Amino acid sequence: MILSSSEAAAMAPEMAIMAGILFAILVPNLGDAKARIPLTSFKFPILWGGTRFEITSDPRAPGIISTVSLAVACILSLYAIESSDGKTISGVMEITGFGRFMSMVFTAALAITAAASIYRIPSTKITVDDAKDADERTTLSLMDNRRQVDLHILLMMVALGMSLMALSTNLFFLIVCLELASMASYVLVGFHKESRIGGEAGVKYFIVGSIASATGIYGMSLLYLWAGSLDFAGLSASWAAMDTLDPLAGIGVGLMLVAFGFKVSAAPFHLAAPDAYSGTNAPIAGMLATASKAMGFVAMMRVLVGFAAPNEAVTAWAPALGVLAIITMTWGNLAALSSENPKRMLAYSSVAHAGYMLAALAALGSGLADSNTQDLLQMAIVFHLSVLVLFKMGAFLVLTLLEIEGTGKSISDMNGLARRDPIVASSMFVFMLSLAGIPPLSGFLSKFLMINGLVTTTTDTGAATAANAMSWLQSVDPYFLLALAIVLNSALSLFYYLRIGLLMFFEEPVTDSPLPKAPLLRVAILVSMVLTVLFGLGPASEWLLSLVETAISTF
Amino acid sequence: MIDPSWVSGLAAILFGIGLIGTFSRKNGIVVLMCIELMLNAANLNFVAGALNTGGVEGWVYTAVAIAIAAAEVAIGLAILLSLYSTQETISLDEAVMLKN
């Protein structure tokens, strides 16, 4: 189907990503090839093939293309948030402020990933700088260039799938976009196929991921059998018309939650996450922990809040989700306490964060929240997803820096980082504090919004005449316990977050050699650190909150 | 014409076989086949839904879901191949390097 020009303009961010994919395919093939006009000796350059130019065969070229196109898509989405008017496209997409806000979050995360992997994973052990002569240098840079093309096209595919997913109004289209993004990320996880753990991480992530998504697709087919349509409007009407929970609909939604639960790494579907994170490269692990998680939560909100919102007759999923949230956050934090690999620790901490957001989602479905509180809870989830891109990704970027150096496999590699590089170490400390939720950082603000939402939802249900705290706690609605669980878990998580700080500032460094230069990576770390601080307090945080509010109002 | 409920019943059985297979088999390729069974169960359900509603929508869903399944296999075989080339096994319980 051909888009009209106004539809194409409304989809400008996706167009930018598509252009990036096309350029990443075309540009590395530009060379000095000439074609001869038949029957003459006249030759003219066609620029396609032949000996590649130095600039098009540079290993950094694909990375620059993808970083630029993703950053452009991010900025275009940012400008489209306020002006989106709910235009429908092809009957399966609707350009809303919410969709555009999430596109911005996804493309921002992917742009940082692309910038951090501009020149990673060379194709051979010999790098371009080790080349003995000019010929070898050309060959090596061409091979690395091809490899970078593959990596960055996959990154842009992930961005495209996620961005379209956020706009969809049809469950089937949502799943197709989700699959586009997840299949590209399966390959990305196993991308470093020469290392012994790369293939294994890929297999584990792929097998668990595709079982989860096959289950989700089967659940979706049950919903189709039940409602006869997969439009959110049609599904929503059928759901609202139910007097008692139809088993077909209940099982369908439950099975879809398995697929989305894997994406957000909620217990008990999180078991592949630590293996995948520790087996793959740090920027890609950061992408999984931020963009992929946000994608899962958007899909979950589309299904649970979008059409399966509880009505008077049916309140099925909220208690189950609440129990799952508590298990997820406790399991994640306990496992993080005992991990000795920083990437595994961050993976488990990301499981714990999924638990916090699931708690807010459960309160949304409890049927206790009025419309203001519901907006507050949704705001908390979306705000958390967007600032997570800064501090979770930032922590993975610091690990990327260590990975370039060849360390970062064990938590003791953090020892004395402050003495080796004070700026990187203090950035890492800021990220850790923000993950733990210490004021005035943005991690605190999002957690504060979440607990505020949970408490406002439930406190009125407690007995006003209770004599002491214990008897009040017994009378209050059980959803209040979710807020309590978040607070207790945050205290628990402080141990392992502060341990990193302790190691960085008070231990003796193993070596005195400075960290790798990697200027672009350092800029990305610094920007993430500054934004983590700014979005926690003051005008910048109010700006982001108002943006989230606009987005939520069009959900 | 076959009653659509028979079709969805067959789909449920297929899905069950696939799900049990993914948990009980250790060979990567066999697990991949079981995942295919699960996806095909979803396809049969779409067909049953198309018979129910009489519209063209369900058939389109089926065709696209087959394409998803095909992409899944292509990626799965490639990833299993990369596991085989480094660890010389495709047995899922022998790939245990990533523990802590």
XYZ file of C-alpha atoms in Angstrom:
655
model
C 0.000 0.000 0.000
C 1.363 3.383 -0.941
C 1.289 6.120 1.653
C -0.041 9.540 0.798
C 2.347 12.413 1.390
C 0.632 13.548 4.580
C 0.787 9.980 5.938
C 4.441 9.768 5.005
C 5.069 13.048 6.840
C 3.310 11.715 9.914
C 5.634 8.712 9.826
C 8.786 10.804 9.428
C 10.749 9.030 12.226
C 10.159 5.625 10.628
C 11.101 7.087 7.258
C 14.365 8.328 8.763
C 15.149 4.827 10.053
C 14.246 3.286 6.671
C 16.535 5.791 4.960
C 19.264 4.790 7.398
C 18.821 1.098 6.486
C 18.953 1.907 2.771
C 22.077 4.039 3.187
C 23.749 1.351 5.267
C 23.183 -1.081 2.384
C 24.092 1.310 -0.433
C 26.973 3.399 0.873
C 29.506 0.596 1.559
C 29.060 -0.582 -2.031
C 30.045 2.716 -3.595
C 33.299 2.442 -5.505
C 35.087 3.554 -8.620
C 33.426 1.113 -11.035
C 33.028 2.259 -14.627
C 30.667 1.055 -17.325
C 31.572 1.035 -21.000
C 29.013 2.171 -23.508
C 28.612 -0.756 -25.953
C 30.480 -0.538 -29.268
C 32.522 2.436 -28.078
C 35.545 2.772 -25.868
C 33.891 5.493 -23.807
C 33.616 4.683 -20.108
C 31.629 6.521 -17.511
C 31.678 6.049 -13.724
C 28.640 4.346 -12.187
C 30.020 4.500 -8.635
C 28.591 1.065 -7.847
C 31.088 -1.707 -7.134
C 34.726 -1.833 -8.181
C 37.394 -0.751 -5.737
C 35.670 0.866 -2.782
C 36.542 4.400 -1.829
C 38.441 4.789 1.406
C 35.598 6.656 3.052
C 32.874 4.145 2.103
C 34.904 1.134 3.205
C 35.846 2.698 6.511
C 34.691 0.426 9.357
C 33.172 3.426 11.113
C 30.919 4.482 8.211
C 27.922 2.175 8.924
C 27.956 3.132 12.589
C 27.900 6.812 11.789
C 25.011 6.286 9.347
C 22.927 4.396 11.887
C 23.714 6.749 14.774
C 22.751 9.772 12.695
C 19.555 8.254 11.319
C 18.440 7.030 14.759
C 19.231 10.387 16.340
C 17.267 12.143 13.591
C 14.346 9.770 14.189
C 14.561 10.525 17.905
C 14.441 14.288 17.358
C 11.607 14.008 14.814
C 9.598 11.924 17.302
C 10.240 14.496 20.018
C 8.820 17.262 17.832
C 5.847 15.119 16.804
C 4.671 14.402 20.369
C 2.708 17.620 20.775
C 1.473 17.862 17.202
C 0.266 14.271 16.691
C -3.442 14.306 15.945
C -4.427 10.661 15.945
C -4.199 10.196 12.189
C -4.901 6.574 11.261
C -2.760 4.822 8.690
C -3.846 1.709 6.767
C -6.293 0.852 9.533
C -3.571 -0.656 11.706
C -1.694 2.374 13.010
C -2.623 5.562 14.740
C -0.163 8.424 15.167
C -0.684 9.481 18.765
C 1.390 11.460 21.209
C 1.873 8.295 23.239
C 3.169 6.370 20.245
C 5.517 9.179 19.337
C 6.796 9.507 22.903
C 7.625 5.828 22.983
C 9.263 6.063 19.529
C 11.464 8.758 21.021
C 12.446 6.539 23.941
C 13.178 3.551 21.684
C 15.205 5.497 19.139
C 17.135 7.318 21.872
C 18.154 3.995 23.423
C 19.071 2.527 20.038
C 20.996 5.657 19.016
C 23.124 5.368 22.161
C 23.662 1.653 21.441
C 24.665 2.421 17.868
C 27.038 5.182 18.979
C 28.627 2.851 21.528
C 29.154 0.110 18.931
C 30.472 2.246 16.096
C 33.618 0.165 15.973
C 33.148 -2.937 18.080
C 33.594 -6.633 17.413
C 36.210 -6.607 14.629
C 35.834 -9.517 12.229
C 39.303 -10.954 12.906
C 41.659 -10.912 15.856
C 43.985 -8.665 13.870
C 42.618 -5.127 13.931
C 43.107 -2.538 11.236
C 45.767 -0.772 13.312
C 47.895 -3.956 13.388
C 47.933 -4.295 9.605
C 51.392 -4.863 8.180
C 50.986 -3.116 4.833
C 48.504 -1.043 2.871
C 46.965 -4.059 1.106
C 46.231 -5.892 4.324
C 44.883 -2.703 5.781
C 42.406 -2.289 2.933
C 41.247 -5.901 3.203
C 40.839 -5.736 6.956
C 38.939 -2.484 6.915
C 36.648 -3.826 4.196
C 35.920 -6.966 6.269
C 35.260 -4.946 9.401
C 33.099 -2.595 7.381
C 30.901 -5.507 6.213
C 30.568 -6.742 9.740
C 29.587 -3.309 11.050
C 26.991 -3.032 8.271
C 25.328 -6.225 9.537
C 25.355 -5.051 13.140
C 23.953 -1.615 12.429
C 21.263 -2.773 10.010
C 20.050 -5.106 12.751
C 20.053 -2.238 15.259
C 17.967 -0.107 12.911
C 15.577 -3.043 12.335
C 15.055 -3.244 16.089
C 14.295 0.480 16.187
C 11.879 0.203 13.257
C 9.977 -2.698 14.783
C 9.683 -1.025 18.174
C 8.683 2.330 16.753
C 5.910 0.839 14.596
C 4.784 -1.327 17.511
C 4.098 1.746 19.608
C 1.717 3.089 16.944
C -0.313 -0.044 16.285
C -4.050 -0.296 16.860
C -4.287 -3.901 15.786
C -3.079 -6.771 17.951
C -1.789 -8.782 15.015
C 0.198 -5.840 13.669
C 1.557 -5.260 17.166
C 2.831 -8.849 17.317
C 4.363 -8.670 13.836
C 6.306 -5.509 14.803
C 7.285 -7.070 18.115
C 8.624 -10.085 16.210
C 10.575 -7.859 13.833
C 12.283 -6.226 16.800
C 12.826 -9.438 18.744
C 14.175 -11.495 15.856
C 16.725 -8.791 15.128
C 17.667 -8.776 18.801
C 18.105 -12.589 18.877
C 20.737 -12.195 16.170
C 22.298 -9.225 17.963
C 22.684 -11.241 21.177
C 24.487 -14.009 19.283
C 26.351 -11.567 17.078
C 29.803 -12.205 18.475
C 29.814 -15.721 17.107
C 33.582 -16.262 17.344
C 33.620 -16.097 21.124
C 32.621 -19.315 22.829
C 29.923 -17.689 24.898
C 28.442 -15.587 22.086
C 26.715 -18.489 20.343
C 25.504 -19.936 23.619
C 23.992 -16.639 24.756
C 22.272 -16.328 21.384
C 20.840 -19.863 21.556
C 19.539 -19.438 25.084
C 17.935 -16.093 24.366
C 16.493 -17.336 21.082
C 15.017 -20.592 22.399
C 13.361 -19.037 25.447
C 12.294 -15.971 23.468
C 10.710 -17.888 20.650
C 8.893 -20.286 22.974
C 7.481 -17.214 24.722
C 6.462 -15.532 21.503
C 4.967 -18.733 20.038
C 2.880 -18.953 23.213
C 1.869 -15.316 22.765
C 0.866 -15.861 19.142
C -1.236 -18.863 20.170
C -2.882 -16.716 22.842
C -3.598 -14.096 20.228
C -5.207 -16.722 17.966
C -7.477 -17.704 20.880
C -8.483 -14.055 21.215
C -9.281 -14.035 17.502
C -11.442 -17.139 17.890
C -13.200 -15.452 20.792
C -13.793 -11.959 19.402
C -13.647 -12.531 15.634
C -11.457 -9.462 15.261
C -8.044 -8.334 16.413
C -8.615 -4.573 16.300
C -8.217 -3.034 19.727
C -11.601 -1.363 19.245
C -13.292 -4.682 18.466
C -11.522 -6.550 21.254
C -12.336 -3.798 23.723
C -16.039 -3.930 22.823
C -16.128 -7.720 23.201
C -14.288 -7.507 26.542
C -16.643 -4.867 27.927
C -19.663 -6.944 26.854
C -18.592 -9.989 28.907
C -20.730 -10.865 31.939
C -18.430 -13.555 33.226
C -14.877 -14.210 32.138
C -14.932 -16.271 28.960
C -12.209 -18.950 29.387
C -11.092 -18.397 25.798
C -10.465 -14.691 26.458
C -8.874 -15.312 29.853
C -6.458 -17.947 28.555
C -5.734 -15.798 25.501
C -4.732 -12.759 27.545
C -2.805 -14.964 29.982
C -0.760 -16.560 27.205
C -0.039 -13.164 25.672
C 1.295 -12.071 29.057
C 3.832 -14.898 28.819
C 5.241 -13.372 25.628
C 5.337 -9.859 27.063
C 6.594 -11.116 30.420
C 9.646 -12.506 28.660
C 10.288 -9.166 26.957
C 10.195 -7.261 30.245
C 12.091 -10.139 31.951
C 9.484 -10.707 34.631
C 9.790 -13.778 36.849
C 9.469 -16.673 36.050
C 10.327 -15.878 32.434
C 13.524 -13.982 33.288
C 15.845 -16.972 33.475
C 17.423 -16.408 30.062
C 18.078 -12.722 30.709
C 21.229 -12.956 32.879
C 22.817 -15.461 30.483
C 21.962 -13.344 27.477
C 23.251 -10.145 29.091
C 26.513 -11.631 30.278
C 27.170 -13.473 27.023
C 26.641 -10.554 24.723
C 28.308 -7.189 24.346
C 27.593 -4.493 26.889
C 25.883 -2.003 24.506
C 23.546 -4.731 23.238
C 22.835 -5.855 26.786
C 21.992 -2.225 27.556
C 19.610 -2.194 24.601
C 17.869 -5.311 25.931
C 17.573 -3.799 29.397
C 16.085 -0.506 28.213
C 14.467 -0.505 24.759
C 13.365 -4.153 24.786
C 11.907 -3.792 28.266
C 10.056 -0.622 27.268
C 8.681 -2.455 24.236
C 7.346 -5.250 26.438
C 5.709 -2.792 28.796
C 4.062 -0.819 25.990
C 2.659 -4.048 24.552
C 1.485 -5.071 28.015
C -0.225 -1.714 28.563
C -1.856 -1.932 25.137
C -3.341 -5.315 26.016
C -4.089 -4.961 29.719
C -5.070 -1.294 29.934
C -6.033 -0.823 26.298
C -8.707 -3.480 25.926
C -8.615 -5.968 28.789
C -9.194 -3.301 31.446
C -11.238 -4.834 34.240
C -14.938 -4.021 34.238
C -17.401 -4.706 37.045
C -17.873 -8.329 36.015
C -14.305 -9.293 35.298
C -11.297 -8.529 37.467
C -9.038 -11.334 36.501
C -5.440 -10.408 35.992
C -4.640 -7.742 38.591
C -4.107 -10.025 41.638
C -1.998 -12.439 39.575
C 0.085 -9.555 38.264
C 0.531 -8.196 41.800
C 1.869 -11.528 43.074
C 4.111 -11.781 40.012
C 5.424 -8.260 40.686
C 6.442 -9.089 44.249
C 8.102 -12.366 43.192
C 9.903 -10.609 40.328
C 11.356 -7.766 42.366
C 12.397 -9.932 45.310
C 13.924 -12.630 43.128
C 15.780 -10.050 41.048
C 17.236 -8.271 44.054
C 18.236 -11.423 45.920
C 19.961 -12.836 42.850
C 21.703 -9.528 42.188
C 23.107 -9.540 45.712
C 25.046 -12.704 45.031
C 26.291 -12.144 41.483
C 29.965 -11.574 40.885
C 29.672 -10.563 37.232
C 28.672 -6.897 36.816
C 26.586 -7.634 33.725
C 24.663 -10.379 35.548
C 24.167 -8.003 38.461
C 22.722 -5.358 36.161
C 20.568 -8.017 34.490
C 19.058 -9.022 37.829
C 18.647 -5.375 38.783
C 16.711 -4.922 35.561
C 14.509 -7.858 36.591
C 13.858 -6.034 39.868
C 12.934 -2.843 38.020
C 10.480 -4.829 35.899
C 8.909 -5.907 39.186
C 8.425 -2.282 40.319
C 6.674 -1.399 37.083
C 4.530 -4.554 37.180
C 3.374 -3.449 40.639
C 2.154 -0.151 39.203
C 0.450 -2.045 36.382
C -1.282 -4.337 38.870
C -2.595 -1.327 40.802
C -3.926 0.043 37.503
C -5.979 -3.104 37.079
C -7.133 -3.325 40.680
C -10.240 -1.266 39.921
C -9.570 0.905 42.993
C -7.863 3.789 41.221
C -9.922 6.740 39.991
C -9.022 8.284 36.651
C -6.538 10.778 38.158
C -4.675 8.049 40.007
C -4.722 5.869 36.909
C -3.051 8.668 34.985
C -0.501 8.994 37.789
C 0.296 5.277 37.667
C 0.631 5.271 33.891
C 2.825 8.351 34.114
C 5.035 6.595 36.642
C 5.513 3.598 34.329
C 6.214 5.663 31.220
C 8.487 8.091 33.075
C 10.440 5.205 34.559
C 10.816 3.578 31.137
C 12.149 6.809 29.665
C 14.669 7.712 32.377
C 15.787 4.084 32.561
C 17.303 4.653 29.110
C 19.680 7.145 30.726
C 20.940 5.459 33.847
C 20.602 1.790 32.985
C 22.163 2.356 29.576
C 24.783 4.581 31.183
C 25.880 1.798 33.499
C 26.200 -0.554 30.539
C 28.229 2.094 28.687
C 30.735 2.181 31.542
C 30.957 -1.617 31.275
C 31.500 -1.175 27.528
C 34.515 0.968 28.314
C 35.887 -1.775 30.558
C 35.078 -4.361 27.895
C 37.142 -2.523 25.269
C 40.004 -2.723 27.733
C 39.368 -6.485 28.014
C 38.064 -6.563 31.581
C 34.621 -6.167 33.084
C 33.945 -9.882 33.518
C 34.167 -9.803 37.284
C 33.014 -7.280 39.813
C 36.587 -6.905 41.109
C 37.461 -5.212 37.816
C 35.692 -2.197 39.284
C 38.346 -1.945 41.998
C 39.878 1.495 42.242
C 38.168 2.795 39.125
C 37.980 6.216 40.782
C 41.759 6.415 40.914
C 42.151 5.348 37.303
C 39.446 7.578 35.894
C 37.543 9.824 38.331
C 34.980 11.098 35.799
C 33.893 7.665 34.589
C 33.835 6.325 38.136
C 31.706 9.158 39.471
C 29.322 8.792 36.508
C 28.997 5.098 37.333
C 28.316 6.034 40.950
C 25.554 8.438 39.853
C 24.003 5.667 37.718
C 24.099 3.247 40.651
C 22.500 5.762 43.011
C 19.830 6.514 40.441
C 19.107 2.810 39.958
C 18.752 2.505 43.715
C 16.410 5.497 43.757
C 18.331 8.066 45.805
C 17.063 11.674 45.668
C 17.522 13.993 43.824
C 18.259 11.736 40.847
C 15.700 10.772 38.229
C 15.530 7.191 39.490
C 14.151 8.596 42.728
C 11.506 10.689 40.980
C 10.142 7.741 39.002
C 10.070 5.489 42.052
C 8.435 8.285 44.045
C 5.692 8.646 41.407
C 5.115 4.903 41.477
C 4.830 4.631 45.244
C 2.715 7.790 45.337
C 0.336 6.237 42.810
C 0.141 2.948 44.691
C -0.476 4.663 48.024
C -3.132 7.025 46.652
C -4.863 4.041 45.103
C -5.160 2.116 48.312
C -4.876 4.206 51.503
C -8.546 5.153 51.569
C -9.476 1.503 51.906
C -7.782 1.300 55.324
C -9.961 1.676 58.412
C -9.946 5.299 59.620
C -10.498 4.158 63.198
C -7.560 1.788 63.377
C -5.777 2.006 66.714
C -2.270 1.248 65.491
C -0.331 0.691 62.315
C -0.649 -3.087 62.417
C -4.428 -3.147 62.578
C -4.591 -0.501 59.864
C -2.361 -2.640 57.689
C -4.729 -5.563 58.161
C -7.719 -3.516 57.108
C -6.140 -1.874 54.069
C -6.508 -3.351 50.611
C -3.731 -5.911 49.845
C -2.525 -3.763 46.923
C -1.005 -1.459 49.545
C 1.517 -4.227 50.197
C 2.901 -3.609 46.718
C 4.075 -0.147 47.812
C 5.584 -1.701 50.925
C 7.329 -4.341 48.810
C 8.852 -1.664 46.573
C 10.229 0.223 49.582
C 11.691 -2.897 51.206
C 13.189 -4.066 47.937
C 14.780 -0.672 47.308
C 16.475 -0.929 50.688
C 17.683 -4.413 49.779
C 18.989 -3.237 46.417
C 21.058 -0.468 48.036
C 23.536 -3.124 49.196
C 24.685 -4.191 45.772
C 24.477 -0.755 44.196
C 26.567 0.834 46.940
C 28.997 -2.080 46.846
C 30.016 -0.989 43.349
C 30.658 2.522 44.705
C 32.665 1.094 47.583
C 34.842 -0.953 45.244
C 35.390 1.974 42.902
C 36.388 4.500 45.549
C 38.066 2.570 48.347
C 39.777 -0.450 46.779
C 43.262 -0.549 45.339
C 43.242 -0.620 41.525
C 44.623 -3.769 39.889
C 46.464 -1.773 37.252
C 47.316 1.891 36.902
C 46.879 1.961 33.138
C 44.295 4.532 32.036
C 40.986 3.416 30.542
C 40.651 3.312 26.731
C 40.088 6.686 25.070
C 36.867 6.026 23.077
C 35.851 9.712 22.960
C 32.311 9.167 21.624
C 31.573 6.639 24.355
C 32.813 9.051 27.012
C 30.590 11.789 25.638
C 27.614 9.399 25.761
C 28.412 8.484 29.385
C 28.734 12.126 30.397
C 25.498 13.143 28.660
C 23.629 10.249 30.312
C 25.046 11.259 33.686
C 24.100 14.935 33.319
C 20.587 14.068 32.130
C 20.142 11.556 34.961
C 20.765 14.405 37.399
C 18.743 17.019 35.489
C 15.632 14.867 35.051
C 15.494 14.252 38.782
C 14.845 17.766 39.950
C 14.087 21.205 38.565
C 12.808 22.553 35.243
C 14.133 19.726 33.074
C 12.262 17.104 35.072
C 9.063 19.183 34.938
C 9.458 19.447 31.165
C 9.821 15.689 30.817
C 6.902 15.074 33.153
C 4.639 17.388 31.168
C 5.724 15.578 28.016
C 4.821 12.253 29.620
C 1.499 13.722 30.684
C 0.717 14.781 27.110
C 1.659 11.319 25.931
C -0.527 9.576 28.520
C -3.528 11.737 27.678
C -3.532 10.241 24.175
C -2.958 6.621 25.222
C -17.502 -28.494 5.797
C -15.572 -29.377 8.929
C -16.873 -27.711 12.058
C -14.366 -24.982 13.142
C -14.372 -26.272 16.712
C -12.685 -29.485 15.508
C -9.981 -27.361 13.913
C -9.338 -25.400 17.090
C -9.408 -28.644 19.093
C -6.659 -30.061 16.884
C -4.789 -26.781 17.354
C -4.986 -27.129 21.139
C -3.575 -30.679 20.945
C -0.748 -29.530 18.644
C 0.075 -26.647 20.967
C 0.191 -29.015 23.941
C 2.526 -31.424 22.144
C 4.775 -28.554 21.123
C 4.898 -27.057 24.605
C 5.688 -30.386 26.275
C 8.339 -31.035 23.636
C 10.114 -27.726 24.232
C 10.485 -28.567 27.908
C 11.406 -32.238 27.599
C 13.705 -32.424 24.561
C 17.348 -31.406 24.746
C 18.314 -31.312 21.071
C 18.210 -27.742 19.753
C 16.767 -28.715 16.365
C 13.986 -30.783 17.935
C 13.107 -27.877 20.227
C 12.947 -25.679 17.131
C 10.532 -28.190 15.560
C 8.381 -28.078 18.688
C 8.257 -24.273 18.493
C 7.069 -24.679 14.908
C 4.275 -26.951 16.152
C 3.176 -24.236 18.559
C 3.156 -21.621 15.805
C 1.229 -23.950 13.498
C -1.341 -24.457 16.237
C -1.878 -20.697 16.179
C -2.229 -20.864 12.386
C -4.936 -23.517 12.667
C -6.759 -21.295 15.145
C -6.647 -18.414 12.687
C -8.095 -20.733 10.047
C -10.849 -21.783 12.442
C -11.538 -18.125 13.207
C -11.679 -17.355 9.495
C -14.226 -20.153 9.025
C -16.212 -18.782 11.978
C -16.355 -15.182 10.825
C -16.369 -15.857 7.088
C -14.124 -12.862 6.441
C -10.810 -12.675 4.658
C -8.977 -11.295 7.700
C -8.221 -14.685 9.247
C -6.658 -16.013 6.060
C -4.365 -12.979 5.876
C -3.342 -13.513 9.489
C -2.555 -17.141 8.694
C -0.376 -16.222 5.724
C 1.584 -13.620 7.711
C 1.960 -15.979 10.676
C 3.477 -18.592 8.344
C 5.998 -15.954 7.246
C 6.829 -15.225 10.912
C 7.376 -18.944 11.522
C 9.654 -19.191 8.490
C 11.747 -16.251 9.681
C 11.935 -17.811 13.128
C 13.363 -21.058 11.675
C 15.883 -19.248 9.494
C 17.216 -17.292 12.464
C 17.063 -20.297 14.774
C 19.098 -22.548 12.490
C 21.696 -19.812 11.986
C 22.069 -19.264 15.726
C 22.275 -23.019 16.417
C 24.938 -23.278 13.728
C 27.010 -20.629 15.461
C 26.678 -22.569 18.723
C 27.809 -25.734 16.924
C 30.832 -24.042 15.386
C 32.178 -22.928 18.760
C 31.068 -25.636 21.180
C 30.535 -28.569 18.773
C 27.188 -29.480 20.266
C 23.593 -28.452 19.746
C 22.406 -30.160 22.890
C 20.876 -27.511 25.080
C 21.978 -29.005 28.402
C 25.607 -29.249 27.337
C 25.832 -25.521 26.606
C 26.558 -24.415 30.151
C 29.488 -22.033 29.922
C 27.431 -19.058 31.047
C 27.015 -19.835 34.710
C 28.155 -16.889 36.825
